[in-house]
mmCIF file of C-alpha atoms in Angstrom:
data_model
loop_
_atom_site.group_PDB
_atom_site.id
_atom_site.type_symbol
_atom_site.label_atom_id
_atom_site.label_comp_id
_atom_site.label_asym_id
_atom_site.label_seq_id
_atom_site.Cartn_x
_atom_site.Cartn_y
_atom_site.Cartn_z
ATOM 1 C CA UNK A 1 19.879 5.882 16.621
ATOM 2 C CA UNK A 2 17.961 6.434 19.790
ATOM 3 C CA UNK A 3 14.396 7.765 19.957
ATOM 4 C CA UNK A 4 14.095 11.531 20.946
ATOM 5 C CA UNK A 5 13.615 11.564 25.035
ATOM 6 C CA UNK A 6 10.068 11.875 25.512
ATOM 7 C CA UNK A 7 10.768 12.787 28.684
ATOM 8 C CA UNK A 8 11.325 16.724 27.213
ATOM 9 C CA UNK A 9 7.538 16.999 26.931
ATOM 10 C CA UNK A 10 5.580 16.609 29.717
ATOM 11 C CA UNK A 11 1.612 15.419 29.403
ATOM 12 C CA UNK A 12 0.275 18.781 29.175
ATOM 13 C CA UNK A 13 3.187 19.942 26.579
ATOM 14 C CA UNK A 14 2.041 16.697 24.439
ATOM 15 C CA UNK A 15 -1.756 17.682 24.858
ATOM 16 C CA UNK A 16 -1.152 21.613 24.016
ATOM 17 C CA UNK A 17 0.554 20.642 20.903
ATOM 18 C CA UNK A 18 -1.982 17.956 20.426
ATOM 19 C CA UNK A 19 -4.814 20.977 20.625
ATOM 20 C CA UNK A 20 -2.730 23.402 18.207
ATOM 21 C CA UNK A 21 -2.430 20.405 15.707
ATOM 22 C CA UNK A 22 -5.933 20.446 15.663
ATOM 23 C CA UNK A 23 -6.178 24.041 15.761
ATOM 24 C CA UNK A 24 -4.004 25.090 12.505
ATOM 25 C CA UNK A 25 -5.575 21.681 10.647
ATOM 26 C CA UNK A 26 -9.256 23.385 11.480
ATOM 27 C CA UNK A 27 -7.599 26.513 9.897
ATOM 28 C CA UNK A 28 -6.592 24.972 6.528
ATOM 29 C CA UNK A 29 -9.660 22.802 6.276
ATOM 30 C CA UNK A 30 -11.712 26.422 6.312
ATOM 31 C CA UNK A 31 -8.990 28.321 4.043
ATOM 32 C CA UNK A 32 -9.761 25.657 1.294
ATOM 33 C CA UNK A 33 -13.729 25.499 2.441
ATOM 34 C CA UNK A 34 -13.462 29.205 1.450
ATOM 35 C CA UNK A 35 -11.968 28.882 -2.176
ATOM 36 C CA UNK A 36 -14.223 25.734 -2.789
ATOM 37 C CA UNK A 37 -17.594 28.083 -2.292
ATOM 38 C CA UNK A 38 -16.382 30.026 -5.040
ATOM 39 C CA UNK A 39 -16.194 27.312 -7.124
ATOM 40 C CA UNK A 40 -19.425 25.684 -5.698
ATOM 41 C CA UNK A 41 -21.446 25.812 -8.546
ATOM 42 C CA UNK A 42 -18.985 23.466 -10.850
ATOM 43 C CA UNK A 43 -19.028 21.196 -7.475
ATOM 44 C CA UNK A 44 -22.380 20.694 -7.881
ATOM 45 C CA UNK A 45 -22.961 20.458 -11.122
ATOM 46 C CA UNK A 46 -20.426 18.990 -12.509
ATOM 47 C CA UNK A 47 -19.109 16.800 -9.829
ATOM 48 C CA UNK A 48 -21.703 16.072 -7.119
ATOM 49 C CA UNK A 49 -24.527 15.754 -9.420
ATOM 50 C CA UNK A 50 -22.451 13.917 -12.424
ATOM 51 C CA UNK A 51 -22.811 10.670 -11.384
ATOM 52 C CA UNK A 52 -26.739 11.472 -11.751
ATOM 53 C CA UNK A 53 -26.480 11.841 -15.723
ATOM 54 C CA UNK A 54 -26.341 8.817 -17.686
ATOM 55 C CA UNK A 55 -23.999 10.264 -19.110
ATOM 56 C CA UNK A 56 -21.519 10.033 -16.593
ATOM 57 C CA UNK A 57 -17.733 8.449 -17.529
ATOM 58 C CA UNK A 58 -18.389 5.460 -15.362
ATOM 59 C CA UNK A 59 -21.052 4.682 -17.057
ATOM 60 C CA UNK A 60 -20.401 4.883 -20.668
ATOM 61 C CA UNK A 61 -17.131 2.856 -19.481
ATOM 62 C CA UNK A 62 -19.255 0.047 -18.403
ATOM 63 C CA UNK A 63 -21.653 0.361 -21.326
ATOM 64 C CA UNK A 64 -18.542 0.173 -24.323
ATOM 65 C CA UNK A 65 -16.982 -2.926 -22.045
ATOM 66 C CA UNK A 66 -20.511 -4.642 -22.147
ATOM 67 C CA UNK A 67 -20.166 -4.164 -26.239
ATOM 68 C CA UNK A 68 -17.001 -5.861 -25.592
ATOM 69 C CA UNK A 69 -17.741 -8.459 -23.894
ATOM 70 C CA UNK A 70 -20.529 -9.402 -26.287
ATOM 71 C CA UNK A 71 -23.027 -8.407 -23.538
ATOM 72 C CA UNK A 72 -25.023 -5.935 -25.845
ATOM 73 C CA UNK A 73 -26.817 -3.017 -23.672
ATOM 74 C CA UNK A 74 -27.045 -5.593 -20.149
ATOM 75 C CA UNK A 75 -25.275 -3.325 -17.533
ATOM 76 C CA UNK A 76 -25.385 0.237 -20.370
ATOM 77 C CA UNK A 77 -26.908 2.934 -17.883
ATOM 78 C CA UNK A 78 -29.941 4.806 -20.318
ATOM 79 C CA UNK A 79 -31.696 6.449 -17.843
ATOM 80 C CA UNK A 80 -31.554 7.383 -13.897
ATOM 81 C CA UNK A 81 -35.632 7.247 -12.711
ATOM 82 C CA UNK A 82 -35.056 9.351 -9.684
ATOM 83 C CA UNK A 83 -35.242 13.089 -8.713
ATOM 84 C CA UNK A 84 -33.542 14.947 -5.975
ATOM 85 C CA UNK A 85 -35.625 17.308 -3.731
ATOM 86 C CA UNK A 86 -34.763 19.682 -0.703
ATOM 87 C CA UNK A 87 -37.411 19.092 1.404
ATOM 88 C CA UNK A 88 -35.961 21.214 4.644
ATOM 89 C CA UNK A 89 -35.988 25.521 4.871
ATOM 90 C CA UNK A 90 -32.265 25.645 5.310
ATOM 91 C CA UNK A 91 -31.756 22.273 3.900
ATOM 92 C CA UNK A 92 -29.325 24.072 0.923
ATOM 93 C CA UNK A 93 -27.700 26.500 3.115
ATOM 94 C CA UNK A 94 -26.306 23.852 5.553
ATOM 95 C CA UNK A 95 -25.723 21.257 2.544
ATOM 96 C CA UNK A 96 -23.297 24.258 0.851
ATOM 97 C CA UNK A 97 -21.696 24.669 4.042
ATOM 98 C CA UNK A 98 -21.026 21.377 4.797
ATOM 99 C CA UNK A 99 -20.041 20.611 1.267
ATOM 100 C CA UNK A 100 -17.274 22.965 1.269
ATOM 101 C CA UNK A 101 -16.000 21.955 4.326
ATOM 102 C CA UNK A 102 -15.569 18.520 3.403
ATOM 103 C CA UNK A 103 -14.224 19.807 0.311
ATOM 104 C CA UNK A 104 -11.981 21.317 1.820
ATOM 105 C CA UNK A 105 -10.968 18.289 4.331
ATOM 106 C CA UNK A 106 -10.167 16.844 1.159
ATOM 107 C CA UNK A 107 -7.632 18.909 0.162
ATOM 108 C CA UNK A 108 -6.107 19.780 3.009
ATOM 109 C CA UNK A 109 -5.402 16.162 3.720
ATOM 110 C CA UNK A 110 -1.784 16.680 3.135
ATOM 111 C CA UNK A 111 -1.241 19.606 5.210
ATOM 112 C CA UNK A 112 -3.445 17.721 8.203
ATOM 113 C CA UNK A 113 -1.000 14.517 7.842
ATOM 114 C CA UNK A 114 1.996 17.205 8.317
ATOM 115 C CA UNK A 115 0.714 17.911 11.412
ATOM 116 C CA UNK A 116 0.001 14.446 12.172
ATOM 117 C CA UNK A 117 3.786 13.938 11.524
ATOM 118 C CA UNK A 118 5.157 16.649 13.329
ATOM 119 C CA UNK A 119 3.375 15.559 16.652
ATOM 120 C CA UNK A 120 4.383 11.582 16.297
ATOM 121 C CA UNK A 121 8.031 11.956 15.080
ATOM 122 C CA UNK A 122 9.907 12.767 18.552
ATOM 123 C CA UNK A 123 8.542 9.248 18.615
ATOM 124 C CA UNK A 124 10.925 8.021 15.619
ATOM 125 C CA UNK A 125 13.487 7.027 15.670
ATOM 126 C CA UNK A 126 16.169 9.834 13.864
ATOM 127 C CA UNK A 127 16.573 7.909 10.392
ATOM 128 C CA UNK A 128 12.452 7.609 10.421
ATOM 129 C CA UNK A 129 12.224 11.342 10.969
ATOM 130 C CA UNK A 130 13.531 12.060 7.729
ATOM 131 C CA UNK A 131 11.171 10.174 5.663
ATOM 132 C CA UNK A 132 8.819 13.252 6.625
ATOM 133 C CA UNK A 133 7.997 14.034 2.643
ATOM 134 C CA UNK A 134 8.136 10.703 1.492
ATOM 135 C CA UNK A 135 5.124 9.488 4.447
ATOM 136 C CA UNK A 136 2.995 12.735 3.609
ATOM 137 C CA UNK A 137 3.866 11.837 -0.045
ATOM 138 C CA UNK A 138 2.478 8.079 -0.001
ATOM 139 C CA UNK A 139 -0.197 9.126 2.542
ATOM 140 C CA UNK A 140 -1.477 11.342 0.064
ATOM 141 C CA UNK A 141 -1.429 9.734 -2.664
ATOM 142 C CA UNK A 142 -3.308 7.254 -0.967
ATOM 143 C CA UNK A 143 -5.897 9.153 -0.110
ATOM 144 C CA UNK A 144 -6.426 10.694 -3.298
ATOM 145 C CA UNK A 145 -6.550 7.125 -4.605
ATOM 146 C CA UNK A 146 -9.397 6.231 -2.290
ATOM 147 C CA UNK A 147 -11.176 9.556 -2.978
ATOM 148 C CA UNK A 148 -10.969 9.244 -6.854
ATOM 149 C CA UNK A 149 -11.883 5.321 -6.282
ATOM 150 C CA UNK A 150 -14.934 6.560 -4.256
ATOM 151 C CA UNK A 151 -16.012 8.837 -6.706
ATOM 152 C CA UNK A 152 -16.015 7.457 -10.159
ATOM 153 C CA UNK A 153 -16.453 3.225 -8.848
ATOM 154 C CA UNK A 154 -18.002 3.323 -5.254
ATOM 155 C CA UNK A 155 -20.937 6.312 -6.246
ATOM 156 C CA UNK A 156 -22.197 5.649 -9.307
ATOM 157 C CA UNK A 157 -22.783 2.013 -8.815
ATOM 158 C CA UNK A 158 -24.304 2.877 -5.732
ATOM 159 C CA UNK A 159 -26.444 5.869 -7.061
ATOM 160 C CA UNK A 160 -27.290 3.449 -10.416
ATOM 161 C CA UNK A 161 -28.678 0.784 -7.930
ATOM 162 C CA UNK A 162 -30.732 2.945 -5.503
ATOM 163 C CA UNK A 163 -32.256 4.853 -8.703
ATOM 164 C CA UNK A 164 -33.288 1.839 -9.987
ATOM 165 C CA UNK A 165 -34.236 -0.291 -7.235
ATOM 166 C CA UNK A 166 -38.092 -0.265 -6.607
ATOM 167 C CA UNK A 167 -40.132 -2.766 -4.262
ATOM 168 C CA UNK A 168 -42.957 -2.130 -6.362
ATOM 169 C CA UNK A 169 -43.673 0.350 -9.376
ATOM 170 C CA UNK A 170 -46.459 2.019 -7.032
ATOM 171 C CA UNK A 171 -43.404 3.878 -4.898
ATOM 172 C CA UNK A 172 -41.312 6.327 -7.001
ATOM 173 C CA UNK A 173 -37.390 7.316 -6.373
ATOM 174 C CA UNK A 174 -37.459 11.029 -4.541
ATOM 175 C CA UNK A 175 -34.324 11.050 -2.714
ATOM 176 C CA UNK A 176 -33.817 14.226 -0.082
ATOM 177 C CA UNK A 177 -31.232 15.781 -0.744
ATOM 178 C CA UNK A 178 -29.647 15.920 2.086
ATOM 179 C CA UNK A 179 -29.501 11.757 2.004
ATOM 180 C CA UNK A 180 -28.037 12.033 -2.039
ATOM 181 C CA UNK A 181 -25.064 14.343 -0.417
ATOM 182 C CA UNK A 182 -24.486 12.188 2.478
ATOM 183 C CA UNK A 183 -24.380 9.136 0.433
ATOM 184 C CA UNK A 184 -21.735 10.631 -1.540
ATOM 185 C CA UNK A 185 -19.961 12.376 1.015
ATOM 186 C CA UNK A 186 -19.295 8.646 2.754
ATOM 187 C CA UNK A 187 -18.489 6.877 -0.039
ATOM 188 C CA UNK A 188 -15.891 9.144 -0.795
ATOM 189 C CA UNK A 189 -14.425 9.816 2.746
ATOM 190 C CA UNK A 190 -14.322 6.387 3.112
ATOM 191 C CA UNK A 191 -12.832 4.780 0.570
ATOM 192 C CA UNK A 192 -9.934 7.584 1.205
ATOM 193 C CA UNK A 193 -9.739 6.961 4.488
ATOM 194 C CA UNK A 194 -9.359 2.759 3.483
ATOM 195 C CA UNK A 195 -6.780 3.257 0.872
ATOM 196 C CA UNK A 196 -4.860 4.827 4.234
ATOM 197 C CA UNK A 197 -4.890 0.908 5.806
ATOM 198 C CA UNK A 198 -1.458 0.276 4.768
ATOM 199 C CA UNK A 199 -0.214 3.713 6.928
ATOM 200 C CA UNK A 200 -2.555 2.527 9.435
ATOM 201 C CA UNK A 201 -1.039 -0.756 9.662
ATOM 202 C CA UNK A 202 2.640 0.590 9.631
ATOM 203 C CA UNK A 203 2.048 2.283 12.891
ATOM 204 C CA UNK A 204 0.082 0.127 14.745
ATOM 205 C CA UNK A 205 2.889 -2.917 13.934
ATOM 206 C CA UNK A 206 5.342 -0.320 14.891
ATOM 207 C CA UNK A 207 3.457 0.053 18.066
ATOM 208 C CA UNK A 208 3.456 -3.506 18.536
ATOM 209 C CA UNK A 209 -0.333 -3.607 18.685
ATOM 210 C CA UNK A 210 -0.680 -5.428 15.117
ATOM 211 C CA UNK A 211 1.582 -8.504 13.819
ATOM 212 C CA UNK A 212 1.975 -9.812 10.411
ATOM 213 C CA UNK A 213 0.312 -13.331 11.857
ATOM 214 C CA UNK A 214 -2.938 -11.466 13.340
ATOM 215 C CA UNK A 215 -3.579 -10.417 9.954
ATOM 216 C CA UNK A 216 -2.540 -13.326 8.133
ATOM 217 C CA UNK A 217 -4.742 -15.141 10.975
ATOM 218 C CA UNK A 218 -8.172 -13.269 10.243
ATOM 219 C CA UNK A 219 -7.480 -12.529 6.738
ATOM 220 C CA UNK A 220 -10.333 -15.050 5.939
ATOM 221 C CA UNK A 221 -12.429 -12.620 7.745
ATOM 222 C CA UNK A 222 -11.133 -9.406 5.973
ATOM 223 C CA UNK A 223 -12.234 -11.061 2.813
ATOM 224 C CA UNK A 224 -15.760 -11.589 4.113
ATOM 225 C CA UNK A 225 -16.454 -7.889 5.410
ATOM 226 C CA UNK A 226 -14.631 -6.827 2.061
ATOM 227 C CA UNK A 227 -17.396 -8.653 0.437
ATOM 228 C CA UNK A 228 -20.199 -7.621 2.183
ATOM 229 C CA UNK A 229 -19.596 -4.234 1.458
ATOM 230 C CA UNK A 230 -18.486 -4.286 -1.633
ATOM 231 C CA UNK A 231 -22.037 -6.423 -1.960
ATOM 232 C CA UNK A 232 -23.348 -3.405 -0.523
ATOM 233 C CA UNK A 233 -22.749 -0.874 -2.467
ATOM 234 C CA UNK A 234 -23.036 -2.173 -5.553
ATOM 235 C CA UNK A 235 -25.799 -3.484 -7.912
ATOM 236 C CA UNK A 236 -26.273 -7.646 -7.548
ATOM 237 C CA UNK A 237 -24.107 -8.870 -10.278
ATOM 238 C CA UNK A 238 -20.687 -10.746 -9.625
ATOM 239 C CA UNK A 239 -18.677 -7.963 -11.942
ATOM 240 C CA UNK A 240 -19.445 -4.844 -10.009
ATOM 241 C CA UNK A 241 -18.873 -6.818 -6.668
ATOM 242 C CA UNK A 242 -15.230 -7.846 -7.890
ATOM 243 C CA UNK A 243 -14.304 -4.340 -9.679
ATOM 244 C CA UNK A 244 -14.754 -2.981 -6.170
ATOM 245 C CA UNK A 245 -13.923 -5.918 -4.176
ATOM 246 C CA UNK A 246 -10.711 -6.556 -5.435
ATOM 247 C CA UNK A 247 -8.907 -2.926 -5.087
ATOM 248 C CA UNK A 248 -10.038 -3.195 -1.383
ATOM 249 C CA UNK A 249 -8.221 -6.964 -1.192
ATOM 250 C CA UNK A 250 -4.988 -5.234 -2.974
ATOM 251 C CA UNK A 251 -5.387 -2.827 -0.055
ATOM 252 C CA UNK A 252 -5.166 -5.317 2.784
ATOM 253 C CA UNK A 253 -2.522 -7.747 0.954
ATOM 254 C CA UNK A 254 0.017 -4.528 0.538
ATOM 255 C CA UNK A 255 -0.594 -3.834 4.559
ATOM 256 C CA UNK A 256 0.234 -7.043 5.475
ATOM 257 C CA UNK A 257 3.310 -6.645 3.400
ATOM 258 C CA UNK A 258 4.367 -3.391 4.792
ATOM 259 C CA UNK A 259 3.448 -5.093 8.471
ATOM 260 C CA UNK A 260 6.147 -7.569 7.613
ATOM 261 C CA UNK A 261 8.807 -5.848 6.945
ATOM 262 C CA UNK A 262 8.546 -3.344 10.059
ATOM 263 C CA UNK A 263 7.915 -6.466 12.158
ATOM 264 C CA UNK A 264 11.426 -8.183 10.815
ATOM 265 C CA UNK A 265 13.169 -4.341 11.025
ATOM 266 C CA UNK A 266 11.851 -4.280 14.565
ATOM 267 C CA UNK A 267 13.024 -7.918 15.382
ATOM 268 C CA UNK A 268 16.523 -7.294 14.358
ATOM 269 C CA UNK A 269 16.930 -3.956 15.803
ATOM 270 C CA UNK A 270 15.629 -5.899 18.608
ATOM 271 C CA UNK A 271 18.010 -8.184 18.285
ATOM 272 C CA UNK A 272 21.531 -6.083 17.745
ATOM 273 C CA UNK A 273 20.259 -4.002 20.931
ATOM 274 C CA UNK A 274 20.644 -7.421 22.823
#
């Protein structure tokens, strides 16, 4: 089947639907901003400030597997020597504002990747067009992955090492907190935006600007930056490194899968069209 004539559309059609994609997503980003500031008091408290609490799931998780393991109380969270201050006049006005709209980013991810969809199928070919609900589907999913991933491996290993981290025992842990949110709010984003890499990749080899090889060729280097940030964000000890090392080396490994198997559907359509 032959891809819809582009043609139809000229470059100012493509860029006013480009600005009304962008338009209706800003709309459903705010709906959902408005029904999470009704519910911004369990965000807070319950979610953005859980991973705070010793408490917190991720944490006793890591505490009962260190009884496991025979490690006794080495990596069981007691205590979290920090406290969170707003040190600017409209600090927690613009941080409840902000909050809620990337809460509501969040979950309007699936109605923002219909829109994505809408504006790059004439692109598809007519057989790839209907896999609309199965893309948004997997996309989503995705997402949510990374988000949840984020949340409950990527923060609190993060927040446990900051709170805990001192140069000396002269300087105490005040964090702002408008630093505390923003530390979150990346983390999270992030890691959704990462678990996306395989979608990523299926449209750029579909575009012909990535190849199985090229990331075959450099996956050496993947594995590095992987790494490092996984080195980052987590305390210095080889186990927290892997636990988030290795969903983010899963990641890559299924996109260069995926890239093979457009690149070999693109080299035989390729090929019969000859």
């Amino acid at each position: 089947m032959e891809k819809k004539e582009l043609k139809e559309m000229s470059f100012l059609d493509h860029l006013e639907e480009l600005r009304w994609l962008l338009v209706r997503s800003t709309v459903a980003i705010l709906v959902f901003a408005t029904f999470t500031f009704f519910v911004s008091d369990y965000i807070f408290d319950v979610i953005i400030f859980g991973p705070k609490s010793p408490d917190f799931i991720t944490y006793r998780f890591f505490c009962d597997l260190s009884h496991q393991l025979g490690f006794a109380d080495s990596i069981c969270v007691t205590e979290m020597p920090f406290i969170i201050q707003n040190i600017d006049v409209e600090g927690q006005v613009n941080i409840l504002v902000w909050t809620c709209i990337t809460a509501g980013f969040i979950l309007a991810f699936p109605y923002i990747l219909l829109q994505l969809w809408n504006f790059i199928s004439p692109a598809l070919y007519e057989n790839e067009r209907k896999h609309a609900k199965l893309f948004i589907f997997i996309a989503s999913s995705l997402f949510f992955l990374g988000v949840l991933f984020g949340y409950f491996v990527v923060v609190p290993m993060s927040v446990n090492f900051f709170a805990t981290f001192k140069v000396s025992d002269v300087v105490q842990n005040q964090f702002s907190f408008d630093s505390y949110i923003g530390m979150i709010k990346t983390s999270v984003i992030a890691s959704g935006l990462f678990f996306e890499l395989p979608i990523i990749i299926y449209f750029l080899t579909k575009l012909g600007l990535v190849t199985p090889q090229f990331l075959r060729q450099y996956w050496k280097y993947a594995v590095v930056i992987i790494l490092i940030v996984a080195a980052i964000v987590t305390p210095p000890d080889v186990v927290s490194q892997l636990i988030v090392a290795i969903p983010m080396l899963v990641i890559y490994e299924a996109s260069i899968f995926i890239s093979s198997i457009v690149y070999k559907n693109q080299q035989k359509r390729d090929g019969q069209l000859s």
